[in-house]
Amino acid sequence: MPPALPMGLAEWRRGAFLGHLEGWDATHGLHGWASRWPPAPEAPPLVLQLVLEDLLQPGAFRTLAELVAQQPRPDLQDQGLAAPCGFRFWWTSAHPLPPYSQGLVVRLFFDAERRWELSGSPLRLDAGLYRLIAQQRHQGAARGGGLSGRQGGLLAGWGQGPEPLQLRLDGAIGLPLPAPETPTAAAWPFQLELPRHVCDGRVHHLQLENAAGEVLDQRFELLPFQLTSWDALQVHCRPPFPDQLAPLARERYRSLHTWLAWADADATPLPADLPLLQRLLEHPLRREAAGPTEPGPDGSPVPRRPLSLPLAAEPLVSVVVPVHNHYPVTRRCLAALAYAPTRVPFEVVVVDDGSTDGTAEALAAEAPGVRLVRHGFARGFNQACCSGVAEARGSLVVLLNNDTEPCAAWLEELLDPFQRWPDTGVVGAQLILADGTLQEAGGIVWGNGEPWNYGRGGNPCDPRYAYARQVDYVSGAALAIRRELWNQLGGFSPEFSPAYYEDTDLAFKVRQAGFSVRYAPLSRVIHHEGVSNGTDPTTASGLKRYQELHGPLFRRKWAAAFDGPEEPSRQEADRIKDRGIVGRALFLDAETPRPDLDAGSHAALVEMELVQALGWKVSFLPLNLAWLGNYSEDLQRRGIELLHAPFVLSLERFLQERGQEFELVYLTRYTVALTALPLLQRHAPQAKLLFCNADLHYLRQLRAARAEQLSGEAARVALAAVEEVKQQELAVIRQVHLTFSYSEVERGVLEAETLGEAATAACPWVVQAPSQPAPLEGRQGLAFLGSYGHPPNRDAVQAFLEEVWPLLLQQDPSLTLHLYGSSLSPELAGCWGAHPGVVAAGWIAEAAQVYERHRIFIAPLRSGAGIKGKVVAAAAHGIPQVLSPLAAEATGLRHGQEVFLARTPAEWCEAVRQLHTCATTWEAMSAASFRYARSTWSRERGLALMADALGRLQLPRRDPVAS
């Protein structure tokens, strides 16, 4: 019987190991302790892997050292750890230290391959710790001096004692820093003007040394070549302006990059007047026109040229732009509409609300195709929008302020929630101020009726502001609504004329009608706030004063609908910003799902979507903390809060800060659970734990060992590894509240292994199927699809090519076999492609093409466990399959009805022969598998299984909205 784990050590346990990375200091270096549990005195000391990683560059890591945990730790003896188990690491010049990055961390692993990490790891190297480590790396801690900061072109620091110092730049030039003329033992400050040649806008290495050349301090600094603010540059410079220095340069580059990517991919034509559009957007925003001219390429006046907007004859969207005077502002907005790439067919309706500056005439001459609605006098924003929508032809209407600049793909992103969530009534964009900070990430209305721009002044990329969600209201500065719903609700309420609170009131009317209000963060719109109506609501004149006048009216009208705290606060805002939810779930996995690469990623997305559909907010944290471009943005588009570096730097720290927030934690894979469970027990004890192991890893390893027909010592080692994984998986399963399994076979195994102690449930698998299978005509050959980074897939193909494929070619030399999937190395592709009739195609963007092009799908798996996503997807597309019994496991597919099962080469040849030569057999099996898949792996059945699991955990769930 192993000894009981002392309470003081429980939080440091990771599976069969204990350990804690205690930190770094100048006295001990990097230090901590690690041991097996239970202790094994006869075993050698643990060897730990120390890794340096940059979370801002996924995949960028270096192994620093292997640390042996064998130093005395008498402080742990009374906890049952009598054997020496401490470790230390001193960072020397032999160990790499890359340039400083906000994402730098050190990680310490019991087992780097399995990602079993010590408590306290990762350790973030913030600027202060990085500097201290750099000092220690170069001749120990700082002695007699340091660098304290830079202001403009001046570098500040301090020295101590009578000795002079010097500053070395990029390892070459030494600049003298004389000590004070009056000798002193105290610290003395210095300020040094940086040499001109290093003020070049690039990163430089600054190193402070004493007279003997010993390093006292060092750092990397980006040294600017100019200190003039962007606003000042626009006022005092001549065009063309240095747009690369603008706060919004990233958004402009995104638009240009998107245009060029589309042109390269499918010859989409670039905007004909792209240089003109670029010039109009980089120039300072002007409110009033200077006659019929505007600044030209060199800043001198040139006649205004007409703008060519990509307007559609049959628009899906009508963009309604209300304007009152300030024609240059309107012209800039139209230029931004032409500059922002979109493939959504749209029209533009400009409502001239009683302008007196010639706006109507200028639009007629300079914006061909733009539809113009004219008010003889100013009626205000409210009625201008109503007049514009009345003339709209699109089924969706977008209200857009004229002091805005839409960004790349803004319409695609703004319309996405309507397609994704059928109950969507109104969608608002992410509004970004001209300095690049956030204006609004959806709105909150507090319990006292006060509206709030959530996120104002924040970072638009912060995960809190970067995922789609239900909100109380969205700003009318960039708002989309179905025209039918607008008409049904009567548009903006006239009592909020001429302006202000009409958008907030509309959102409440939309919800009252049974629809939701949503925020689309990837639809980015720059808002030059206050250009039209100012920013001070307390002024006695102008439209802005109606912001104060209409507040009491709004609060009286909707008092019964207000929900939440009476007093606004940032802390409460983070809690109540997610409307329309019944609970909060945290999903943990090893990495971000990439569904075009592996079936496990598809499953992860399905499970998160099902939990969402039952009313839950989902936050997702990949243990590698990587942000992966389109894959990450797809999660945010789905309404999933993606937690990534540098905003989150470790699971432990995240749970310390937010662990109490979650009622449910969904763990995927036992290796993830081994890391997370001790932290969850400490920081989120209230959460119900739902574990999805994807498959029983020890069962997969056991089958792989049998397939290899190992014997002797090799078999003993393989079975010992199987036993170790088995104990770890079962330990996890005993600690969670419910375990999901895709396989009835594996649920039976778990019941037997735990003597019924483990609660298990069927894990939902949902597959999207076409309305009908593709016809037989035009199909040819056999196909296999899988990730070749997964050993069972490599083994299956290799064995099939050796044992079955030669016999099939003897039977029919015209056969071809197409091998699709990710992680197909050039070596494997060359080896397999050398077989007659084999096409090693590799990764394919659309897996559906595999199931539609070919006549037969094969899955000759000899090892593995759980349900096989490729088999399910093939059935859903109605392509007949020949499978090994193991490949069909957990699917319920029957031999001779939905599929053929083959155990021997002869059975493989006969099954392929029937499907390849007999159209009647092919058609019958195609129809049978298609019917079976639609009934077995439907979304409705998936929702029922997930709802049952939540019920067993005594967690709330909501009836899902019909798709």
mmCIF file of C-alpha atoms in Angstrom, residues 292-603:
data_model
loop_
_atom_site.group_PDB
_atom_site.id
_atom_site.type_symbol
_atom_site.label_atom_id
_atom_site.label_comp_id
_atom_site.label_asym_id
_atom_site.label_seq_id
_atom_site.Cartn_x
_atom_site.Cartn_y
_atom_site.Cartn_z
ATOM 1 C CA PRO A 292 -13.640 71.438 -55.342
ATOM 2 C CA THR A 293 -10.073 70.403 -54.480
ATOM 3 C CA GLU A 294 -8.256 68.267 -51.971
ATOM 4 C CA PRO A 295 -4.576 67.602 -51.186
ATOM 5 C CA GLY A 296 -2.904 65.637 -53.962
ATOM 6 C CA PRO A 297 -0.021 63.152 -53.812
ATOM 7 C CA ASP A 298 2.454 65.901 -52.905
ATOM 8 C CA GLY A 299 0.017 67.904 -50.777
ATOM 9 C CA SER A 300 -0.764 70.573 -53.347
ATOM 10 C CA PRO A 301 -4.446 71.077 -54.242
ATOM 11 C CA VAL A 302 -5.843 68.849 -56.997
ATOM 12 C CA PRO A 303 -9.418 68.511 -58.288
ATOM 13 C CA ARG A 304 -11.402 65.833 -56.504
ATOM 14 C CA ARG A 305 -11.730 62.732 -58.642
ATOM 15 C CA PRO A 306 -14.817 60.505 -58.681
ATOM 16 C CA LEU A 307 -14.664 57.407 -56.504
ATOM 17 C CA SER A 308 -15.337 53.987 -57.973
ATOM 18 C CA LEU A 309 -17.159 51.827 -55.428
ATOM 19 C CA PRO A 310 -17.760 48.088 -56.027
ATOM 20 C CA LEU A 311 -21.547 48.423 -55.990
ATOM 21 C CA ALA A 312 -23.847 45.484 -56.823
ATOM 22 C CA ALA A 313 -26.861 45.571 -59.125
ATOM 23 C CA GLU A 314 -28.590 43.040 -56.844
ATOM 24 C CA PRO A 315 -27.300 43.808 -53.351
ATOM 25 C CA LEU A 316 -27.567 41.503 -50.386
ATOM 26 C CA VAL A 317 -26.717 44.418 -48.086
ATOM 27 C CA SER A 318 -27.748 48.043 -48.158
ATOM 28 C CA VAL A 319 -25.206 50.259 -46.395
ATOM 29 C CA VAL A 320 -27.053 53.344 -45.141
ATOM 30 C CA VAL A 321 -24.829 56.349 -44.378
ATOM 31 C CA PRO A 322 -26.581 59.366 -42.780
ATOM 32 C CA VAL A 323 -24.678 62.646 -43.249
ATOM 33 C CA HIS A 324 -25.051 66.294 -42.338
ATOM 34 C CA ASN A 325 -22.416 68.616 -43.823
ATOM 35 C CA HIS A 326 -18.709 67.680 -43.439
ATOM 36 C CA TYR A 327 -18.492 66.380 -47.009
ATOM 37 C CA PRO A 328 -14.760 65.479 -46.775
ATOM 38 C CA VAL A 329 -15.650 63.149 -43.900
ATOM 39 C CA THR A 330 -18.291 61.452 -46.043
ATOM 40 C CA ARG A 331 -15.903 61.182 -49.003
ATOM 41 C CA ARG A 332 -13.324 59.526 -46.768
ATOM 42 C CA CYS A 333 -15.943 57.032 -45.527
ATOM 43 C CA LEU A 334 -16.862 56.131 -49.124
ATOM 44 C CA ALA A 335 -13.168 55.729 -49.934
ATOM 45 C CA ALA A 336 -12.858 53.353 -46.963
ATOM 46 C CA LEU A 337 -15.819 51.322 -48.256
ATOM 47 C CA ALA A 338 -14.014 50.904 -51.571
ATOM 48 C CA TYR A 339 -10.663 50.199 -49.863
ATOM 49 C CA ALA A 340 -11.960 47.492 -47.483
ATOM 50 C CA PRO A 341 -12.009 44.121 -49.276
ATOM 51 C CA THR A 342 -15.364 42.327 -49.254
ATOM 52 C CA ARG A 343 -17.107 39.812 -51.485
ATOM 53 C CA VAL A 344 -20.561 40.608 -50.119
ATOM 54 C CA PRO A 345 -22.679 42.331 -52.783
ATOM 55 C CA PHE A 346 -23.744 45.687 -51.401
ATOM 56 C CA GLU A 347 -25.196 49.057 -52.316
ATOM 57 C CA VAL A 348 -24.656 52.408 -50.615
ATOM 58 C CA VAL A 349 -27.519 54.712 -49.687
ATOM 59 C CA VAL A 350 -26.369 58.133 -48.466
ATOM 60 C CA VAL A 351 -28.982 60.231 -46.685
ATOM 61 C CA ASP A 352 -28.146 63.930 -46.955
ATOM 62 C CA ASP A 353 -29.853 65.268 -43.839
ATOM 63 C CA GLY A 354 -30.270 68.911 -44.823
ATOM 64 C CA SER A 355 -26.602 69.622 -45.596
ATOM 65 C CA THR A 356 -25.717 73.180 -46.598
ATOM 66 C CA ASP A 357 -22.161 72.567 -47.777
ATOM 67 C CA GLY A 358 -22.953 71.137 -51.223
ATOM 68 C CA THR A 359 -22.845 67.489 -50.071
ATOM 69 C CA ALA A 360 -25.643 66.374 -52.396
ATOM 70 C CA GLU A 361 -24.081 67.991 -55.450
ATOM 71 C CA ALA A 362 -20.626 66.621 -54.650
ATOM 72 C CA LEU A 363 -21.979 63.094 -54.181
ATOM 73 C CA ALA A 364 -23.829 63.245 -57.499
ATOM 74 C CA ALA A 365 -20.608 64.227 -59.269
ATOM 75 C CA GLU A 366 -18.031 62.195 -57.339
ATOM 76 C CA ALA A 367 -19.774 58.988 -56.160
ATOM 77 C CA PRO A 368 -21.397 57.411 -59.222
ATOM 78 C CA GLY A 369 -23.751 54.579 -58.328
ATOM 79 C CA VAL A 370 -24.285 55.723 -54.759
ATOM 80 C CA ARG A 371 -27.994 56.219 -54.139
ATOM 81 C CA LEU A 372 -28.854 59.592 -52.592
ATOM 82 C CA VAL A 373 -31.797 60.439 -50.335
ATOM 83 C CA ARG A 374 -32.234 64.154 -49.650
ATOM 84 C CA HIS A 375 -33.845 65.873 -46.655
ATOM 85 C CA GLY A 376 -34.709 69.535 -47.197
ATOM 86 C CA PHE A 377 -33.844 70.257 -43.567
ATOM 87 C CA ALA A 378 -31.952 68.483 -40.815
ATOM 88 C CA ARG A 379 -34.128 65.875 -39.082
ATOM 89 C CA GLY A 380 -31.320 64.173 -37.149
ATOM 90 C CA PHE A 381 -29.600 60.800 -37.186
ATOM 91 C CA ASN A 382 -32.719 58.870 -36.165
ATOM 92 C CA GLN A 383 -34.930 59.964 -39.038
ATOM 93 C CA ALA A 384 -32.064 60.009 -41.538
ATOM 94 C CA CYS A 385 -31.509 56.302 -40.881
ATOM 95 C CA CYS A 386 -35.227 55.597 -41.232
ATOM 96 C CA SER A 387 -35.336 57.407 -44.575
ATOM 97 C CA GLY A 388 -32.323 55.473 -45.832
ATOM 98 C CA VAL A 389 -33.689 52.075 -44.817
ATOM 99 C CA ALA A 390 -36.967 52.900 -46.567
ATOM 100 C CA GLU A 391 -35.016 53.113 -49.857
ATOM 101 C CA ALA A 392 -32.888 50.008 -49.224
ATOM 102 C CA ARG A 393 -33.042 47.064 -51.618
ATOM 103 C CA GLY A 394 -30.920 44.561 -49.688
ATOM 104 C CA SER A 395 -32.444 41.989 -47.351
ATOM 105 C CA LEU A 396 -29.972 43.166 -44.710
ATOM 106 C CA VAL A 397 -29.316 46.769 -43.752
ATOM 107 C CA VAL A 398 -26.089 48.141 -42.282
ATOM 108 C CA LEU A 399 -26.193 51.524 -40.604
ATOM 109 C CA LEU A 400 -22.799 53.200 -40.873
ATOM 110 C CA ASN A 401 -21.687 56.560 -39.506
ATOM 111 C CA ASN A 402 -19.943 58.767 -42.035
ATOM 112 C CA ASP A 403 -17.025 59.271 -39.618
ATOM 113 C CA THR A 404 -16.050 55.598 -39.829
ATOM 114 C CA GLU A 405 -13.620 53.470 -41.843
ATOM 115 C CA PRO A 406 -14.580 49.821 -42.340
ATOM 116 C CA CYS A 407 -11.663 47.370 -42.437
ATOM 117 C CA ALA A 408 -10.899 44.163 -44.348
ATOM 118 C CA ALA A 409 -13.769 41.631 -44.673
ATOM 119 C CA TRP A 410 -15.925 43.736 -42.378
ATOM 120 C CA LEU A 411 -19.189 42.781 -44.076
ATOM 121 C CA GLU A 412 -18.429 39.043 -44.097
ATOM 122 C CA GLU A 413 -17.757 39.192 -40.378
ATOM 123 C CA LEU A 414 -20.746 41.417 -39.618
ATOM 124 C CA LEU A 415 -23.118 39.010 -41.381
ATOM 125 C CA ASP A 416 -21.576 35.819 -39.970
ATOM 126 C CA PRO A 417 -23.722 35.760 -36.759
ATOM 127 C CA PHE A 418 -26.923 35.847 -38.837
ATOM 128 C CA GLN A 419 -25.853 32.631 -40.560
ATOM 129 C CA ARG A 420 -24.386 31.009 -37.456
ATOM 130 C CA TRP A 421 -27.190 31.759 -34.964
ATOM 131 C CA PRO A 422 -30.693 31.870 -36.511
ATOM 132 C CA ASP A 423 -32.120 33.897 -33.614
ATOM 133 C CA THR A 424 -29.795 36.831 -34.358
ATOM 134 C CA GLY A 425 -31.655 40.103 -34.795
ATOM 135 C CA VAL A 426 -28.955 42.789 -34.680
ATOM 136 C CA VAL A 427 -25.150 42.620 -34.974
ATOM 137 C CA GLY A 428 -22.620 45.307 -34.110
ATOM 138 C CA ALA A 429 -18.987 45.696 -35.150
ATOM 139 C CA GLN A 430 -15.893 46.163 -33.010
ATOM 140 C CA LEU A 431 -15.324 49.920 -32.955
ATOM 141 C CA ILE A 432 -11.713 51.098 -32.845
ATOM 142 C CA LEU A 433 -10.642 54.665 -32.134
ATOM 143 C CA ALA A 434 -8.215 56.513 -34.376
ATOM 144 C CA ASP A 435 -5.356 55.893 -31.923
ATOM 145 C CA GLY A 436 -5.828 52.131 -32.286
ATOM 146 C CA THR A 437 -7.494 51.587 -28.907
ATOM 147 C CA LEU A 438 -10.924 50.116 -28.411
ATOM 148 C CA GLN A 439 -14.029 52.274 -28.358
ATOM 149 C CA GLU A 440 -16.578 49.529 -27.882
ATOM 150 C CA ALA A 441 -16.803 45.738 -27.770
ATOM 151 C CA GLY A 442 -20.568 45.634 -27.437
ATOM 152 C CA GLY A 443 -22.585 47.564 -24.900
ATOM 153 C CA ILE A 444 -23.755 46.901 -21.344
ATOM 154 C CA VAL A 445 -26.862 48.402 -19.780
ATOM 155 C CA TRP A 446 -26.594 48.325 -15.992
ATOM 156 C CA GLY A 447 -29.360 47.664 -13.544
ATOM 157 C CA ASN A 448 -29.917 51.428 -13.206
ATOM 158 C CA GLY A 449 -30.373 51.811 -16.962
ATOM 159 C CA GLU A 450 -26.983 53.417 -17.598
ATOM 160 C CA PRO A 451 -25.341 52.269 -20.873
ATOM 161 C CA TRP A 452 -21.627 51.462 -21.054
ATOM 162 C CA ASN A 453 -19.194 51.035 -23.924
ATOM 163 C CA TYR A 454 -17.590 47.785 -22.768
ATOM 164 C CA GLY A 455 -13.820 47.706 -23.247
ATOM 165 C CA ARG A 456 -13.362 51.398 -23.948
ATOM 166 C CA GLY A 457 -9.671 52.321 -24.066
ATOM 167 C CA GLY A 458 -8.610 48.673 -24.035
ATOM 168 C CA ASN A 459 -6.624 46.512 -26.412
ATOM 169 C CA PRO A 460 -8.811 45.264 -29.300
ATOM 170 C CA CYS A 461 -6.833 41.990 -29.297
ATOM 171 C CA ASP A 462 -7.456 41.238 -25.619
ATOM 172 C CA PRO A 463 -9.312 37.869 -25.443
ATOM 173 C CA ARG A 464 -12.050 39.499 -23.332
ATOM 174 C CA TYR A 465 -13.022 41.681 -26.279
ATOM 175 C CA ALA A 466 -12.190 39.349 -29.171
ATOM 176 C CA TYR A 467 -15.001 36.752 -29.307
ATOM 177 C CA ALA A 468 -18.563 36.948 -30.597
ATOM 178 C CA ARG A 469 -21.223 37.067 -27.913
ATOM 179 C CA GLN A 470 -24.676 38.279 -26.975
ATOM 180 C CA VAL A 471 -24.729 41.829 -25.617
ATOM 181 C CA ASP A 472 -27.243 44.345 -24.320
ATOM 182 C CA TYR A 473 -26.871 46.697 -27.278
ATOM 183 C CA VAL A 474 -24.548 47.710 -30.094
ATOM 184 C CA SER A 475 -23.710 51.134 -31.407
ATOM 185 C CA GLY A 476 -25.563 52.573 -34.382
ATOM 186 C CA ALA A 477 -22.198 53.683 -35.746
ATOM 187 C CA ALA A 478 -21.864 50.227 -37.378
ATOM 188 C CA LEU A 479 -24.927 48.037 -36.984
ATOM 189 C CA ALA A 480 -26.552 45.322 -39.131
ATOM 190 C CA ILE A 481 -30.202 44.233 -39.026
ATOM 191 C CA ARG A 482 -32.521 42.294 -41.301
ATOM 192 C CA ARG A 483 -34.685 44.759 -43.197
ATOM 193 C CA GLU A 484 -37.775 42.666 -42.508
ATOM 194 C CA LEU A 485 -37.175 42.860 -38.750
ATOM 195 C CA TRP A 486 -36.461 46.597 -38.945
ATOM 196 C CA ASN A 487 -39.821 47.133 -40.620
ATOM 197 C CA GLN A 488 -41.574 44.811 -38.172
ATOM 198 C CA LEU A 489 -40.244 46.854 -35.221
ATOM 199 C CA GLY A 490 -40.865 50.213 -36.853
ATOM 200 C CA GLY A 491 -37.153 51.042 -37.042
ATOM 201 C CA PHE A 492 -35.770 53.608 -34.648
ATOM 202 C CA SER A 493 -38.362 54.857 -32.181
ATOM 203 C CA PRO A 494 -39.339 58.459 -33.026
ATOM 204 C CA GLU A 495 -39.302 59.524 -29.373
ATOM 205 C CA PHE A 496 -35.498 59.308 -29.523
ATOM 206 C CA SER A 497 -35.250 61.856 -32.315
ATOM 207 C CA PRO A 498 -33.183 63.587 -33.396
ATOM 208 C CA ALA A 499 -30.406 61.376 -31.995
ATOM 209 C CA TYR A 500 -29.010 59.300 -29.108
ATOM 210 C CA TYR A 501 -30.365 56.203 -27.377
ATOM 211 C CA GLU A 502 -32.134 55.140 -30.582
ATOM 212 C CA ASP A 503 -29.673 52.244 -31.057
ATOM 213 C CA THR A 504 -29.953 51.125 -27.417
ATOM 214 C CA ASP A 505 -33.751 51.285 -27.621
ATOM 215 C CA LEU A 506 -33.699 49.284 -30.883
ATOM 216 C CA ALA A 507 -31.659 46.529 -29.216
ATOM 217 C CA PHE A 508 -34.231 46.236 -26.428
ATOM 218 C CA LYS A 509 -37.062 46.087 -28.982
ATOM 219 C CA VAL A 510 -35.203 43.337 -30.848
ATOM 220 C CA ARG A 511 -34.880 41.252 -27.684
ATOM 221 C CA GLN A 512 -38.492 41.911 -26.757
ATOM 222 C CA ALA A 513 -39.446 40.428 -30.143
ATOM 223 C CA GLY A 514 -37.558 37.218 -29.313
ATOM 224 C CA PHE A 515 -34.286 37.857 -31.136
ATOM 225 C CA SER A 516 -30.745 38.261 -29.855
ATOM 226 C CA VAL A 517 -28.286 41.153 -30.112
ATOM 227 C CA ARG A 518 -24.725 40.117 -30.944
ATOM 228 C CA TYR A 519 -21.256 41.561 -31.209
ATOM 229 C CA ALA A 520 -18.928 40.550 -34.068
ATOM 230 C CA PRO A 521 -15.334 41.360 -33.011
ATOM 231 C CA LEU A 522 -13.698 40.443 -36.312
ATOM 232 C CA SER A 523 -15.796 43.065 -38.093
ATOM 233 C CA ARG A 524 -13.500 45.968 -37.347
ATOM 234 C CA VAL A 525 -14.590 49.547 -37.989
ATOM 235 C CA ILE A 526 -12.485 52.591 -37.163
ATOM 236 C CA HIS A 527 -14.567 55.384 -35.637
ATOM 237 C CA HIS A 528 -13.373 58.984 -35.586
ATOM 238 C CA GLU A 529 -15.616 59.569 -32.608
ATOM 239 C CA GLY A 530 -17.366 62.891 -32.222
ATOM 240 C CA VAL A 531 -16.636 64.291 -35.690
ATOM 241 C CA SER A 532 -20.336 64.572 -36.448
ATOM 242 C CA ASN A 533 -21.822 65.592 -33.118
ATOM 243 C CA GLY A 534 -18.945 66.238 -30.705
ATOM 244 C CA THR A 535 -18.080 64.276 -27.581
ATOM 245 C CA ASP A 536 -19.333 66.437 -24.683
ATOM 246 C CA PRO A 537 -22.960 65.641 -23.777
ATOM 247 C CA THR A 538 -23.140 68.522 -21.290
ATOM 248 C CA THR A 539 -22.932 71.244 -23.932
ATOM 249 C CA ALA A 540 -26.099 73.259 -24.326
ATOM 250 C CA SER A 541 -26.130 73.220 -28.128
ATOM 251 C CA GLY A 542 -25.780 70.622 -30.877
ATOM 252 C CA LEU A 543 -27.117 67.076 -31.132
ATOM 253 C CA LYS A 544 -24.803 65.774 -28.424
ATOM 254 C CA ARG A 545 -26.978 67.367 -25.737
ATOM 255 C CA TYR A 546 -29.714 64.840 -26.558
ATOM 256 C CA GLN A 547 -27.531 62.151 -25.020
ATOM 257 C CA GLU A 548 -28.362 63.694 -21.639
ATOM 258 C CA LEU A 549 -31.979 64.471 -22.483
ATOM 259 C CA HIS A 550 -32.886 61.001 -23.753
ATOM 260 C CA GLY A 551 -31.306 59.020 -20.900
ATOM 261 C CA PRO A 552 -34.235 59.446 -18.473
ATOM 262 C CA LEU A 553 -36.707 58.630 -21.252
ATOM 263 C CA PHE A 554 -34.916 55.378 -22.039
ATOM 264 C CA ARG A 555 -34.728 54.386 -18.377
ATOM 265 C CA ARG A 556 -38.461 54.932 -17.871
ATOM 266 C CA LYS A 557 -39.385 52.987 -21.004
ATOM 267 C CA TRP A 558 -37.294 49.881 -20.276
ATOM 268 C CA ALA A 559 -36.980 49.869 -16.474
ATOM 269 C CA ALA A 560 -38.529 46.395 -16.200
ATOM 270 C CA ALA A 561 -35.941 44.935 -18.592
ATOM 271 C CA PHE A 562 -32.780 46.085 -16.836
ATOM 272 C CA ASP A 563 -30.667 43.360 -15.266
ATOM 273 C CA GLY A 564 -27.470 43.371 -13.265
ATOM 274 C CA PRO A 565 -25.770 45.527 -10.640
ATOM 275 C CA GLU A 566 -26.995 49.063 -10.123
ATOM 276 C CA GLU A 567 -23.520 50.545 -9.862
ATOM 277 C CA PRO A 568 -21.198 50.238 -12.870
ATOM 278 C CA SER A 569 -17.730 48.790 -12.272
ATOM 279 C CA ARG A 570 -15.063 47.221 -14.458
ATOM 280 C CA GLN A 571 -15.006 44.047 -12.375
ATOM 281 C CA GLU A 572 -18.756 43.540 -12.703
ATOM 282 C CA ALA A 573 -18.591 44.463 -16.392
ATOM 283 C CA ASP A 574 -16.348 41.463 -17.059
ATOM 284 C CA ARG A 575 -18.925 39.263 -15.355
ATOM 285 C CA ILE A 576 -22.173 40.496 -16.913
ATOM 286 C CA LYS A 577 -20.895 41.232 -20.426
ATOM 287 C CA ASP A 578 -21.942 37.735 -21.550
ATOM 288 C CA ARG A 579 -25.704 37.855 -21.925
ATOM 289 C CA GLY A 580 -28.004 34.948 -22.641
ATOM 290 C CA ILE A 581 -25.991 32.249 -20.848
ATOM 291 C CA VAL A 582 -26.829 29.732 -18.116
ATOM 292 C CA GLY A 583 -23.251 29.015 -17.037
ATOM 293 C CA ARG A 584 -19.555 29.262 -17.841
ATOM 294 C CA ALA A 585 -17.462 26.356 -19.075
ATOM 295 C CA LEU A 586 -13.687 26.158 -19.439
ATOM 296 C CA PHE A 587 -12.373 23.741 -22.077
ATOM 297 C CA LEU A 588 -8.766 22.575 -21.739
ATOM 298 C CA ASP A 589 -6.833 20.813 -24.469
ATOM 299 C CA ALA A 590 -3.225 20.474 -25.571
ATOM 300 C CA GLU A 591 -3.541 22.816 -28.546
ATOM 301 C CA THR A 592 -5.965 24.822 -30.665
ATOM 302 C CA PRO A 593 -8.230 22.689 -32.902
ATOM 303 C CA ARG A 594 -7.244 22.520 -36.566
ATOM 304 C CA PRO A 595 -10.163 20.622 -38.090
ATOM 305 C CA ASP A 596 -8.686 20.363 -41.573
ATOM 306 C CA LEU A 597 -5.763 18.370 -40.155
ATOM 307 C CA ASP A 598 -7.262 15.779 -37.799
ATOM 308 C CA ALA A 599 -10.567 14.311 -36.661
ATOM 309 C CA GLY A 600 -9.855 15.089 -33.016
ATOM 310 C CA SER A 601 -10.003 18.793 -33.797
ATOM 311 C CA HIS A 602 -13.393 18.322 -35.441
ATOM 312 C CA ALA A 603 -14.606 16.541 -32.324
#
